[in-house]
Amino acid sequence: MIRAGRASLVVTSVETDPDLVTQHLGLSPTTVIRKGEGSRSGRVREHHTWAVDAGPFSNEDDDQTGTAALTTLLERCRAAFGRVGTLPADCHARIVWSADSDSAQGGFVLTAAVAGQIAALGVDLYGTVCLRDGGERDQ
């Protein structure tokens, strides 16, 4: 079962300044990394990154969908529904979602409502489920 997760709306661009992304989407980012800044490895970043983050969130026992972080992100981004298409052409927007399973399987449910909100936002979802080590067995 999915026990925790993180989700982010991420916009990358080569030329468009992150401040312009904020204006277009009507959202305040939680993370901004500018082109030309150094990374921890010492490399110079070749693009801007703008993001709204949600998580990490633990899923409640009564939430069997495994998507608490994703649904929280979509609620935070409601003001941007329908606006992603107004971003300049060099912008690439997507949701990045990851979840942690407490077993060697990681089932989750994207409800029709959640899928509809992703569509309303106008982005693709890139998802990863991190499974517990396969060497362990549930008793």
Phi, psi and omega in degrees: 000143176289127182252334182205161179197168177222148178213146179217141165268119185240132174237123175247149178207154177271320185246323186292123180293142179304330178297325177290324176299316178302315179296314182298316186271342181070027180234148173267128181285156171265341180219133171225127174235125185265147174305137180096342177287151177278145175267174179300330181279355180095353178286150177270130182291137183261359179209161174277148173230129178236133183212148167246123185252149172223121177119176008285144178238140172272139175280138178286154178300330180276356175258097182271001181284332182076018187238030184303314181295319180296314180293324176296316178300314181298322176296318179296331185262008184307323181297339182266358180304128179082357183259343183302324179295346179272355179293149176303158187298335182279358181271137175238115182249143179197162170260132174248120184231134174225149182222150180250129179261151177265012180213183180280003173234153182221077180280145175212164181234122169265101181294163177301324179296316179294315178300321178295322178292321177298316178296319179296325177291327176087033182229162171272158177248127174254113186240148177220134172249123179266115184268150174295153180312127182297344180287341179269143179241142173291140179268000000 
